[in-house]
Amino acid sequence: MSADYARIFQSLPVPFMVLDRNLRFVEANAAYCAATTSRRADLIGRHVFEAFPEEGDNLRRYQEAFERALAGEENVVAFFPYAVPGPNGQRVLKYWSCTHTPLRNDAGDVTHIIQQAEDVTGLAAEAPDATAGMQAKVTKRAQRLESLSQTLRAEGDFLKRLFQSAPGFMAVFSGPDQTVELANDAFRRLVGKDDVVGRSLAEITGHFSATGASARPGTGSAFIAEAFPLLVRDPDGGAQRRIYLDFVWQPIIDDDGTQVAVFVQGNDVTEKVQASHHQQLLLDEINHRVKNTLAVVQALVLQTLRSTPSPAEFSTKLQARLAALSGTHNLLTETAWNGVELRALLHQELAHFGERRIALSGPAALLSPRRTVNLGLVFHELATNAAKYGALSVPDGRVTVSWQVLPDEEGRPERLEIVWEESGGPPVVKPGEAGFGTRLIERTMRAKPDARFSIDYRPQGLLARFDMPAEHGDAT
Amino acid sequence: MSGSPLSDLQVLILEDEPLVSMMTEDMVVDLGGTVVGPFSRLDALVRHIEAGGGCDLALLDVNVNGERSTTVADLLRARDIPIIFCTGYDDAGIGEAWRSAPRLRKPFSDAELEQAMRSALGR
């Protein structure tokens, strides 16, 4: 059964009328016509200010009220004096309180204004000495209240928008189950749920768990947490991630001292905490590298001193070794410590002897930072020895360095073989005892399981072979 | 340095940095000791200990190819062998059980090494 809304509208005991967006009458019910002593047929299609002329302040109040209604805001014009024609033709002053409600279509646009006009003349007349002056006072007060109510509503709306869209999360809980009464968008994002109001805190944060022995909010007193760690289990994946929250847990206490609610406000500071952790890691890493480099430099100094008693020779050798170490660090810096190509490392140590005397051949082979540093020093020692006693000590001598990367059964790099071959130099004589270079090479190769090194003092030229596991980006 | 309280000591060295290993070896020899190893890998050292290889004192680099040497330290302590940890920059990796163990901060001098060895041996 469908109701006859037109009949219902007409029969409502309270005065109602409907305006279109041009403020022309679309409808008016019988109570409205009676209250304004007008006929429905005379009203329909007429502009409201044509049917009921206004001027000055009154005109302004109504215009404003209609505009706000058209903008979608319900409003009230309270205690408004307007004289209507009386039964005998004379004007009768009446007081009205008019509520304006916007009427929307399916798309949500305001198409009409519904005015509910209430005759409140009785309120003014009930006062025993209802003089005109008194009525004017009442009218003024009503207008002030109307204006105050508008201000409060505007402030309320503003606060509500602030609350909803604040970057930090906010919520209000009450009752023994800590039921959510209010929650803003950031709080909904934090817990990953839209429908939180009316549900318990335990229910909406079931996927959160505290870590370690962190202090928890108790009852009755405020709790302030900084970088409070929580584990959050993702609803779909089941994976846990760690988040950090700064928050204030503020009980709301009424006049009797009873806790009536809890207000929680805070921020997700996970990114800030992670950035700080990352910075600490970087600092530790820098410390590690600096200390490591200092230890290597100390060892270079002591080892060089041990093998070279002459101060002049010591100075020359040490500076050359430090320069080699520094050059290797330059290569590493260029690649952001991701590793250096073997060819680039060899080029750095050998290029200054000239292309005619140096031949490098082999595929791409990326060395870890650690191996770069150690092999850099090893190649420096080999090159220095070659320049002093070996193939590079004469104009026609040559050094050929060739390498290959041997794959395992699945095609991944498994072994790195490097051959250092000298030719065209003076006849080679095996040194009496292992020098710094040889000792360094042996020690370097021993650091990896299955690494092999051989050095052959062939009369026609030194031949050194390195055979080591291939590696990529080892820890430095 | 014959006659020194540290002479004829068997000193085990675990150090993965070749140059630092060579330097430490020379320092130990200069102090009159004999070097066991030097080892640059944990697995090789574990095999040595499990095969009954002994020593009077062990110098252990804390971070060896990215691994902590405290597991090896436990093996050595079970054999009543005094330990000195050589740390690069932090002590965090040593763990609670070894907090009070003597340690050397790299880079260390030969005098600091001698002092630490005396302290570890109670001499």
Coordinates of C-alpha atoms in Angstrom, one line a residue:
Chain A
M1 CA 0.0 0.0 0.0
S2 CA 1.4 3.4 -0.9
A3 CA 0.6 6.4 1.1
D4 CA -1.0 9.5 -0.4
Y5 CA 1.8 11.9 0.5
A6 CA 0.1 14.9 -1.0
R7 CA -2.9 14.3 1.3
I8 CA -0.6 13.7 4.3
F9 CA 1.2 16.9 3.5
Q10 CA -2.0 18.9 3.2
S11 CA -3.3 17.5 6.5
L12 CA -0.3 18.1 8.7
P13 CA -1.3 20.3 11.6
V14 CA 1.9 22.3 11.4
P15 CA 2.4 24.9 8.7
F16 CA 4.6 23.7 5.9
M17 CA 5.6 25.2 2.5
V18 CA 8.0 24.2 -0.2
L19 CA 10.1 26.6 -2.4
D20 CA 12.1 25.8 -5.5
R21 CA 15.6 27.0 -6.0
N22 CA 14.3 30.3 -7.4
L23 CA 12.4 30.8 -4.1
R24 CA 9.0 30.3 -5.8
F25 CA 6.2 28.5 -4.0
V26 CA 5.8 24.9 -5.1
E27 CA 3.5 23.8 -2.3
A28 CA 1.9 25.1 0.9
N29 CA -0.3 23.1 3.2
A30 CA -3.6 24.0 4.7
A31 CA -2.1 24.9 8.1
Y32 CA 0.4 27.3 6.3
C33 CA -2.4 28.9 4.4
A34 CA -4.5 29.3 7.5
A35 CA -1.6 30.8 9.5
T36 CA -0.7 33.3 6.8
T37 CA -4.3 34.0 5.9
S38 CA -3.5 33.2 2.2
R39 CA -4.9 30.9 -0.4
R40 CA -2.8 28.1 -1.8
A41 CA -3.7 29.0 -5.4
D42 CA -2.4 32.5 -4.8
L43 CA 0.9 31.3 -3.5
I44 CA 1.9 28.5 -6.0
G45 CA 4.4 29.9 -8.5
R46 CA 4.9 33.2 -6.7
H47 CA 8.2 34.4 -5.4
V48 CA 8.3 34.2 -1.6
F49 CA 9.2 37.9 -1.2
E50 CA 6.5 38.8 -3.6
A51 CA 3.9 37.0 -1.6
F52 CA 5.4 38.2 1.7
P53 CA 7.3 41.3 1.1
E54 CA 10.3 41.9 3.4
E55 CA 12.8 44.7 3.8
G56 CA 15.8 45.7 5.7
D57 CA 17.1 43.4 8.4
N58 CA 14.2 41.0 8.0
L59 CA 14.9 40.6 4.3
R60 CA 18.6 40.0 5.0
R61 CA 17.8 37.3 7.6
Y62 CA 15.5 35.4 5.3
Q63 CA 17.8 35.7 2.3
E64 CA 20.6 34.3 4.3
A65 CA 18.5 31.5 5.7
F66 CA 17.3 30.5 2.2
E67 CA 20.9 30.7 0.8
R68 CA 22.2 28.4 3.6
A69 CA 19.3 26.0 3.0
L70 CA 20.1 25.9 -0.8
A71 CA 23.8 25.2 0.2
G72 CA 22.5 22.2 2.1
E73 CA 22.4 23.4 5.6
E74 CA 19.2 23.2 7.7
N75 CA 18.7 26.4 9.7
V76 CA 16.2 28.2 11.8
V77 CA 15.0 31.8 11.8
A78 CA 13.9 32.2 15.3
F79 CA 11.2 34.5 16.7
F80 CA 10.6 36.5 13.6
P81 CA 7.9 39.2 13.7
Y82 CA 5.6 39.3 10.7
A83 CA 2.2 40.9 10.4
V84 CA -0.4 38.9 8.5
P85 CA -3.8 40.0 7.4
G86 CA -6.4 39.3 10.1
P87 CA -9.9 38.0 9.6
N88 CA -11.3 41.5 9.4
G89 CA -8.7 42.9 7.0
Q90 CA -6.5 44.5 9.6
R91 CA -2.8 43.5 10.0
V92 CA -2.1 41.3 13.0
L93 CA 1.5 41.1 14.3
K94 CA 2.7 37.6 14.8
Y95 CA 5.9 36.0 15.8
W96 CA 7.3 33.1 13.8
S97 CA 10.0 30.5 14.1
C98 CA 10.8 29.1 10.7
T99 CA 12.9 25.9 10.1
H100 CA 14.4 25.5 6.6
T101 CA 15.3 22.0 5.5
P102 CA 17.0 21.4 2.2
L103 CA 15.3 18.7 0.1
R104 CA 17.7 16.7 -2.1
N105 CA 17.3 14.6 -5.2
D106 CA 18.9 11.2 -5.7
A107 CA 22.1 12.8 -6.8
G108 CA 22.3 14.7 -3.5
D109 CA 21.7 18.1 -5.0
V110 CA 19.4 20.5 -3.2
T111 CA 16.3 21.1 -5.3
H112 CA 13.9 22.6 -2.9
I113 CA 13.6 24.2 0.5
I114 CA 11.0 23.0 3.0
Q115 CA 9.9 25.6 5.4
Q116 CA 8.2 24.7 8.6
A117 CA 6.7 27.9 10.0
E118 CA 5.6 27.9 13.6
D119 CA 3.5 30.6 15.1
V120 CA 5.2 31.4 18.4
T121 CA 3.2 34.6 19.1
G122 CA 1.8 32.8 22.1
L123 CA 5.3 32.7 23.7
A124 CA 5.5 36.5 23.6
A125 CA 1.9 37.1 24.5
E126 CA 2.0 34.9 27.5
A127 CA 4.1 37.3 29.4
P128 CA 1.7 39.4 31.5
D129 CA 3.2 42.7 30.5
A130 CA 3.7 41.9 26.9
T131 CA 4.4 45.4 25.8
A132 CA 5.9 46.2 22.5
G133 CA 9.2 47.0 24.2
M134 CA 9.2 43.7 25.9
Q135 CA 8.5 42.0 22.6
A136 CA 11.3 43.9 21.0
K137 CA 13.7 42.6 23.7
V138 CA 12.5 39.0 23.3
T139 CA 13.0 39.4 19.5
K140 CA 16.5 40.7 20.0
R141 CA 17.4 37.9 22.4
A142 CA 16.0 35.4 19.9
Q143 CA 18.1 36.8 17.2
R144 CA 21.2 36.7 19.3
L145 CA 20.6 33.1 20.2
E146 CA 20.0 32.3 16.5
S147 CA 23.3 34.0 15.6
L148 CA 25.1 32.2 18.5
S149 CA 23.7 28.9 17.4
Q150 CA 25.0 29.5 13.9
T151 CA 28.5 30.3 15.3
L152 CA 28.5 27.2 17.4
R153 CA 27.4 25.1 14.6
A154 CA 30.1 26.5 12.3
E155 CA 32.7 25.9 15.1
G156 CA 31.4 22.5 15.6
D157 CA 31.6 21.7 12.0
F158 CA 35.1 23.0 11.9
L159 CA 36.2 21.0 14.9
K160 CA 34.6 17.9 13.4
R161 CA 36.5 18.3 10.1
L162 CA 39.7 18.9 12.1
F163 CA 39.1 15.7 14.1
Q164 CA 38.2 13.7 11.1
S165 CA 41.1 14.7 8.9
A166 CA 43.8 15.4 11.5
P167 CA 47.1 13.6 10.4
G168 CA 47.4 12.0 13.9
F169 CA 45.0 9.3 15.0
M170 CA 42.3 10.1 17.6
A171 CA 39.6 8.0 19.2
V172 CA 37.4 8.0 22.3
F173 CA 36.7 4.8 24.1
S174 CA 34.2 4.2 27.0
G175 CA 32.9 1.4 29.2
P176 CA 34.6 -1.7 30.6
D177 CA 35.1 -3.1 27.0
Q178 CA 36.6 0.2 25.8
T179 CA 34.0 0.6 23.2
V180 CA 34.9 3.0 20.4
E181 CA 32.6 6.1 20.5
L182 CA 34.5 8.3 18.1
A183 CA 37.3 7.7 15.7
N184 CA 38.9 9.7 13.0
D185 CA 40.2 8.7 9.6
A186 CA 43.8 8.3 10.7
F187 CA 42.6 5.9 13.5
R188 CA 40.7 3.9 10.9
R189 CA 43.8 3.7 8.7
L190 CA 45.9 2.7 11.7
V191 CA 43.7 -0.3 12.6
G192 CA 42.8 -1.0 9.0
K193 CA 39.1 -1.0 9.6
D194 CA 36.3 1.4 8.6
D195 CA 33.5 0.2 10.9
V196 CA 35.0 0.8 14.3
V197 CA 32.4 2.8 16.2
G198 CA 30.5 0.6 18.7
R199 CA 33.2 -2.1 18.6
S200 CA 35.6 -2.9 21.4
L201 CA 39.2 -1.9 21.4
A202 CA 40.2 -5.5 21.8
E203 CA 38.1 -6.5 18.8
I204 CA 39.5 -3.9 16.4
T205 CA 43.1 -4.3 17.5
G206 CA 43.2 -8.1 17.7
H207 CA 45.9 -8.1 15.0
F208 CA 48.1 -5.9 17.2
S209 CA 50.4 -7.3 19.8
A210 CA 52.8 -5.6 22.1
T211 CA 56.4 -6.6 21.9
G212 CA 58.7 -7.3 24.9
A213 CA 58.0 -5.9 28.3
S214 CA 56.8 -2.4 27.2
A215 CA 54.7 -0.6 29.9
R216 CA 51.0 -0.6 29.0
P217 CA 48.3 2.0 29.6
G218 CA 46.5 1.3 32.9
T219 CA 43.2 2.7 34.1
G220 CA 42.7 6.0 35.7
S221 CA 45.9 7.8 34.8
A222 CA 47.3 9.3 31.7
F223 CA 49.9 7.3 29.7
I224 CA 52.3 8.8 27.3
A225 CA 54.3 6.6 25.0
E226 CA 57.1 7.4 22.7
A227 CA 58.0 5.1 19.8
F228 CA 55.9 2.3 21.4
P229 CA 56.6 -0.9 19.5
L230 CA 53.8 -3.0 18.2
L231 CA 53.6 -6.1 16.0
V232 CA 50.8 -5.9 13.4
R233 CA 49.7 -9.1 11.7
D234 CA 48.4 -8.4 8.2
P235 CA 44.9 -9.9 7.9
D236 CA 45.5 -11.5 4.5
G237 CA 49.2 -12.5 4.4
G238 CA 49.6 -13.4 8.0
A239 CA 53.0 -11.7 7.9
Q240 CA 53.9 -9.5 10.9
R241 CA 55.4 -6.1 10.6
R242 CA 56.6 -3.8 13.4
I243 CA 55.2 -0.4 13.8
Y244 CA 56.0 2.4 16.3
L245 CA 53.5 4.8 17.8
D246 CA 53.8 8.0 19.8
F247 CA 50.5 8.4 21.7
V248 CA 48.8 9.9 24.7
W249 CA 46.2 7.8 26.5
Q250 CA 44.1 10.3 28.4
P251 CA 41.3 9.2 30.7
I252 CA 38.3 11.6 30.8
I253 CA 37.2 12.0 34.4
D254 CA 33.8 13.4 35.4
D255 CA 33.1 15.6 38.4
D256 CA 32.6 12.5 40.7
G257 CA 36.1 11.3 39.8
T258 CA 34.7 8.4 37.7
Q259 CA 36.5 7.6 34.5
V260 CA 33.8 8.0 31.8
A261 CA 36.0 7.6 28.7
V262 CA 39.5 7.5 27.4
F263 CA 40.8 9.8 24.7
V264 CA 43.7 8.5 22.6
Q265 CA 45.7 10.7 20.3
G266 CA 48.9 9.9 18.6
N267 CA 51.0 9.4 15.5
D268 CA 52.5 6.5 13.6
V269 CA 56.2 7.2 13.8
T270 CA 57.4 4.0 12.2
E271 CA 59.2 5.7 9.4
K272 CA 60.9 8.1 11.7
V273 CA 62.1 5.2 13.9
Q274 CA 63.2 3.2 10.9
A275 CA 65.2 6.2 9.5
S276 CA 66.9 6.6 12.9
H277 CA 67.8 2.8 13.0
H278 CA 69.1 3.1 9.4
Q279 CA 71.2 6.0 10.4
Q280 CA 72.7 4.1 13.3
L281 CA 73.5 1.2 11.0
L282 CA 75.2 3.5 8.6
L283 CA 77.2 5.0 11.5
D284 CA 78.2 1.6 12.7
E285 CA 79.2 0.6 9.2
I286 CA 81.3 3.7 8.8
N287 CA 83.0 3.1 12.2
H288 CA 83.6 -0.5 11.1
R289 CA 85.3 0.5 7.9
V290 CA 87.3 3.3 9.4
K291 CA 88.6 1.0 12.2
N292 CA 89.2 -1.7 9.7
T293 CA 91.1 0.6 7.4
L294 CA 93.2 2.0 10.3
A295 CA 94.1 -1.6 11.3
V296 CA 95.2 -2.3 7.7
V297 CA 97.2 0.9 7.5
Q298 CA 98.9 0.0 10.8
A299 CA 99.7 -3.5 9.5
L300 CA 101.1 -2.0 6.3
V301 CA 103.3 0.4 8.2
L302 CA 104.6 -2.4 10.5
Q303 CA 105.1 -4.9 7.7
T304 CA 106.8 -2.4 5.5
L305 CA 109.1 -1.3 8.4
R306 CA 110.0 -4.9 9.1
S307 CA 111.2 -5.6 5.5
T308 CA 112.9 -2.2 4.8
P309 CA 115.3 -0.9 7.4
S310 CA 116.4 2.1 5.3
P311 CA 114.2 5.1 6.1
A312 CA 114.2 6.4 2.5
E313 CA 113.2 3.0 1.1
F314 CA 110.6 2.6 3.8
S315 CA 109.0 5.9 3.0
T316 CA 108.9 5.1 -0.8
K317 CA 107.4 1.7 -0.3
L318 CA 104.9 2.7 2.3
Q319 CA 103.6 5.6 0.2
A320 CA 103.2 3.4 -2.8
R321 CA 101.2 0.8 -0.7
L322 CA 99.1 3.5 0.8
A323 CA 98.5 5.0 -2.6
A324 CA 97.4 1.5 -3.8
L325 CA 95.0 1.1 -0.9
S326 CA 93.7 4.6 -1.5
G327 CA 93.2 3.9 -5.2
T328 CA 91.2 0.8 -4.4
H329 CA 89.0 2.8 -2.1
N330 CA 88.4 5.3 -4.9
L331 CA 87.2 2.5 -7.1
L332 CA 84.9 1.3 -4.3
T333 CA 83.5 4.7 -3.7
E334 CA 82.7 5.1 -7.4
T335 CA 80.6 2.0 -7.2
A336 CA 79.1 3.0 -3.8
W337 CA 80.9 -0.1 -2.3
N338 CA 78.9 -2.5 -4.4
G339 CA 82.0 -4.1 -5.7
V340 CA 84.6 -3.5 -8.4
E341 CA 85.2 -5.2 -11.8
L342 CA 88.4 -7.2 -11.8
R343 CA 89.5 -5.5 -15.0
A344 CA 89.1 -2.1 -13.5
L345 CA 91.2 -3.1 -10.5
L346 CA 94.0 -4.5 -12.7
H347 CA 93.8 -1.5 -14.9
Q348 CA 94.3 0.8 -12.0
E349 CA 97.5 -1.1 -10.9
L350 CA 99.0 -1.7 -14.3
A351 CA 97.8 0.9 -16.8
H352 CA 100.7 3.3 -16.1
F353 CA 103.1 0.7 -17.6
G354 CA 101.6 1.3 -21.0
E355 CA 99.3 -0.8 -23.3
R356 CA 102.3 -2.3 -25.1
R357 CA 103.5 -4.1 -22.0
I358 CA 100.2 -5.0 -20.3
A359 CA 97.5 -7.4 -21.6
L360 CA 94.3 -7.9 -19.7
S361 CA 91.8 -10.5 -20.9
G362 CA 88.8 -12.0 -19.3
P363 CA 85.0 -11.7 -18.8
A364 CA 83.2 -9.4 -16.4
A365 CA 83.9 -10.5 -12.9
L366 CA 82.6 -8.4 -10.0
L367 CA 84.7 -8.5 -6.8
S368 CA 83.2 -7.9 -3.4
P369 CA 84.5 -4.8 -1.6
R370 CA 86.6 -7.0 0.8
R371 CA 88.2 -8.9 -2.1
T372 CA 88.7 -5.7 -4.0
V373 CA 90.8 -4.3 -1.1
N374 CA 92.8 -7.4 -0.6
L375 CA 93.4 -8.2 -4.3
G376 CA 94.2 -4.6 -4.9
L377 CA 97.2 -4.9 -2.5
V378 CA 98.2 -8.2 -3.9
F379 CA 98.3 -6.9 -7.5
H380 CA 100.2 -3.9 -6.3
E381 CA 102.9 -6.1 -4.7
L382 CA 103.1 -8.2 -7.9
A383 CA 103.4 -5.1 -10.1
T384 CA 106.0 -3.6 -7.8
N385 CA 108.1 -6.8 -7.9
A386 CA 107.7 -7.0 -11.6
A387 CA 108.9 -3.4 -12.0
K388 CA 111.8 -4.0 -9.7
Y389 CA 113.0 -7.5 -10.6
G390 CA 110.7 -9.0 -13.2
A391 CA 109.3 -8.4 -16.7
L392 CA 108.5 -4.7 -16.1
S393 CA 112.1 -3.9 -15.2
V394 CA 113.1 -4.0 -18.8
P395 CA 111.5 -2.1 -21.8
D396 CA 110.4 -5.2 -23.7
G397 CA 109.0 -7.2 -20.8
R398 CA 105.3 -7.9 -20.7
V399 CA 102.7 -8.9 -18.1
T400 CA 99.6 -10.8 -19.3
V401 CA 96.7 -11.2 -16.8
S402 CA 93.9 -13.5 -18.0
W403 CA 91.0 -14.8 -16.0
Q404 CA 87.9 -16.8 -16.4
V405 CA 84.8 -17.4 -14.4
L406 CA 83.8 -21.1 -14.3
P407 CA 80.1 -21.8 -13.8
D408 CA 78.6 -24.6 -11.7
E409 CA 76.2 -27.2 -13.0
E410 CA 73.4 -24.7 -12.8
G411 CA 75.3 -22.0 -14.7
R412 CA 76.0 -19.8 -11.7
P413 CA 79.5 -18.4 -11.2
E414 CA 81.5 -20.9 -9.1
R415 CA 85.2 -20.4 -9.5
L416 CA 87.3 -17.4 -10.4
E417 CA 90.7 -18.3 -11.9
I418 CA 93.3 -15.6 -12.5
V419 CA 96.7 -16.1 -14.2
W420 CA 99.5 -13.6 -13.9
E421 CA 102.1 -14.3 -16.5
E422 CA 105.4 -12.4 -17.0
S423 CA 107.6 -12.7 -20.1
G424 CA 110.5 -10.9 -21.7
G425 CA 112.2 -10.0 -18.5
P426 CA 115.5 -11.0 -17.0
P427 CA 116.0 -14.6 -15.9
V428 CA 113.9 -15.2 -12.8
V429 CA 115.6 -16.1 -9.6
K430 CA 113.6 -17.6 -6.7
P431 CA 113.9 -15.4 -3.7
G432 CA 115.5 -16.8 -0.6
E433 CA 112.6 -16.2 1.8
A434 CA 109.0 -15.3 1.3
G435 CA 108.7 -11.5 1.1
F436 CA 105.8 -9.4 2.2
G437 CA 104.0 -9.8 -1.1
T438 CA 104.1 -13.5 -1.2
R439 CA 103.1 -13.7 2.4
L440 CA 100.2 -11.3 1.8
I441 CA 99.0 -13.3 -1.2
E442 CA 99.1 -16.6 0.7
R443 CA 97.3 -15.1 3.7
T444 CA 94.7 -13.5 1.5
M445 CA 94.0 -16.8 -0.4
R446 CA 93.8 -18.7 2.8
A447 CA 90.8 -16.6 4.0
K448 CA 88.5 -18.5 1.7
P449 CA 87.9 -22.2 1.8
D450 CA 89.0 -23.9 -1.4
A451 CA 91.1 -21.0 -2.5
R452 CA 94.4 -22.0 -4.1
F453 CA 97.4 -20.0 -5.0
S454 CA 100.6 -21.1 -6.7
I455 CA 103.6 -19.1 -7.8
D456 CA 106.1 -20.5 -10.2
Y457 CA 109.5 -18.8 -10.6
R458 CA 110.0 -19.9 -14.1
P459 CA 113.3 -18.7 -15.6
Q460 CA 111.5 -17.2 -18.6
G461 CA 109.1 -15.3 -16.4
L462 CA 107.1 -15.5 -13.1
L463 CA 103.8 -17.3 -13.3
A464 CA 101.2 -16.8 -10.6
R465 CA 97.9 -18.6 -10.5
F466 CA 94.9 -17.8 -8.3
D467 CA 91.9 -20.1 -8.0
M468 CA 89.1 -18.9 -5.7
P469 CA 85.4 -19.3 -5.2
A470 CA 83.4 -16.8 -7.2
E471 CA 81.7 -14.3 -4.9
H472 CA 79.2 -11.5 -5.2
G473 CA 78.9 -8.7 -2.7
D474 CA 80.4 -10.5 0.3
A475 CA 80.3 -8.7 3.6
T476 CA 83.2 -6.3 3.8
Chain B
M1 CA 112.3 -12.1 24.4
S2 CA 113.4 -15.3 26.0
G3 CA 112.9 -15.1 29.7
S4 CA 109.8 -13.0 29.3
P5 CA 106.7 -14.4 31.1
L6 CA 105.1 -14.7 27.7
S7 CA 107.9 -16.7 26.0
D8 CA 107.2 -20.1 24.6
L9 CA 103.5 -19.5 24.8
Q10 CA 101.3 -21.2 22.2
V11 CA 99.1 -18.3 20.9
L12 CA 96.2 -19.1 18.6
I13 CA 95.2 -16.4 16.2
L14 CA 91.8 -16.1 14.4
E15 CA 91.7 -13.1 12.1
D16 CA 90.2 -12.8 8.6
E17 CA 91.9 -9.7 7.5
P18 CA 95.2 -10.9 5.9
L19 CA 97.3 -7.8 6.8
V20 CA 96.1 -7.6 10.4
S21 CA 96.7 -11.4 10.7
M22 CA 100.3 -10.9 9.5
M23 CA 100.8 -8.0 11.9
T24 CA 99.4 -9.9 14.9
E25 CA 101.5 -12.9 14.1
D26 CA 104.6 -10.8 14.0
M27 CA 103.7 -9.1 17.3
V28 CA 103.2 -12.5 19.0
V29 CA 106.5 -13.8 17.7
D30 CA 108.2 -10.6 18.9
L31 CA 106.8 -11.2 22.3
G32 CA 108.4 -14.6 22.4
G33 CA 105.3 -16.6 21.6
T34 CA 104.6 -19.3 19.0
V35 CA 101.7 -18.8 16.7
V36 CA 99.0 -21.5 16.3
G37 CA 97.4 -21.0 13.0
P38 CA 96.8 -18.2 12.1
F39 CA 93.2 -19.1 11.2
S40 CA 91.1 -16.9 9.0
R41 CA 88.0 -19.1 9.0
L42 CA 85.8 -20.3 11.8
D43 CA 85.3 -23.8 10.3
A44 CA 89.0 -24.4 10.0
L45 CA 89.5 -23.4 13.6
V46 CA 86.6 -25.6 14.9
R47 CA 88.2 -28.6 13.1
H48 CA 91.5 -27.8 14.7
I49 CA 90.0 -27.7 18.2
E50 CA 87.9 -30.7 17.7
A51 CA 90.9 -32.6 16.5
G52 CA 92.5 -31.9 19.9
G53 CA 94.7 -29.0 18.8
G54 CA 95.5 -27.0 21.9
C55 CA 97.1 -23.6 22.8
D56 CA 97.8 -21.5 25.9
L57 CA 95.9 -18.4 24.8
A58 CA 93.6 -17.5 21.9
L59 CA 93.3 -14.1 20.1
L60 CA 89.9 -14.1 18.5
D61 CA 88.6 -11.6 15.9
V62 CA 84.9 -11.1 16.9
N63 CA 83.6 -10.7 13.3
V64 CA 85.0 -13.4 11.0
N65 CA 83.6 -13.2 7.5
G66 CA 80.4 -11.8 9.0
E67 CA 80.1 -14.5 11.6
R68 CA 80.6 -14.1 15.4
S69 CA 83.5 -16.1 16.9
T70 CA 81.7 -16.6 20.3
T71 CA 80.8 -20.1 19.4
V72 CA 84.4 -20.9 19.0
A73 CA 85.1 -19.1 22.2
D74 CA 82.7 -21.4 24.0
L75 CA 84.6 -24.4 22.7
L76 CA 87.9 -22.9 23.9
R77 CA 86.5 -22.0 27.4
A78 CA 85.3 -25.6 27.8
R79 CA 89.0 -26.5 27.5
D80 CA 90.0 -23.7 30.0
I81 CA 91.9 -21.8 27.3
P82 CA 92.0 -18.0 28.1
I83 CA 90.6 -15.8 25.3
I84 CA 91.2 -12.2 24.2
F85 CA 88.6 -10.8 21.8
C86 CA 89.9 -8.4 19.1
T87 CA 87.0 -6.0 18.2
G88 CA 86.7 -3.7 15.3
Y89 CA 84.3 -1.1 16.5
D90 CA 81.5 -2.5 18.6
D91 CA 81.1 -4.9 21.5
A92 CA 77.5 -5.6 20.8
G93 CA 78.3 -8.9 18.9
I94 CA 80.1 -10.4 21.9
G95 CA 77.0 -11.3 23.9
E96 CA 76.3 -11.3 27.6
A97 CA 78.2 -14.5 28.4
W98 CA 81.5 -12.9 27.2
R99 CA 81.0 -9.4 28.5
S100 CA 83.8 -9.7 31.0
A101 CA 86.3 -11.3 28.7
P102 CA 89.4 -9.2 28.0
R103 CA 89.3 -7.5 24.7
L104 CA 91.5 -5.4 22.4
R105 CA 90.2 -2.6 20.3
K106 CA 91.7 -2.6 16.8
P107 CA 94.0 -1.1 15.8
F108 CA 96.0 -2.2 18.9
S109 CA 99.7 -1.7 19.6
D110 CA 102.2 -4.4 20.6
A111 CA 102.2 -2.9 24.1
E112 CA 98.5 -3.2 24.3
L113 CA 98.6 -6.8 23.1
E114 CA 101.2 -7.7 25.7
Q115 CA 99.2 -6.1 28.5
A116 CA 96.1 -7.9 27.4
M117 CA 97.9 -11.2 27.2
R118 CA 99.4 -10.8 30.7
S119 CA 95.9 -9.9 32.0
A120 CA 94.2 -12.9 30.4
L121 CA 96.9 -15.2 31.8
G122 CA 96.9 -13.6 35.2
R123 CA 100.6 -12.8 35.0

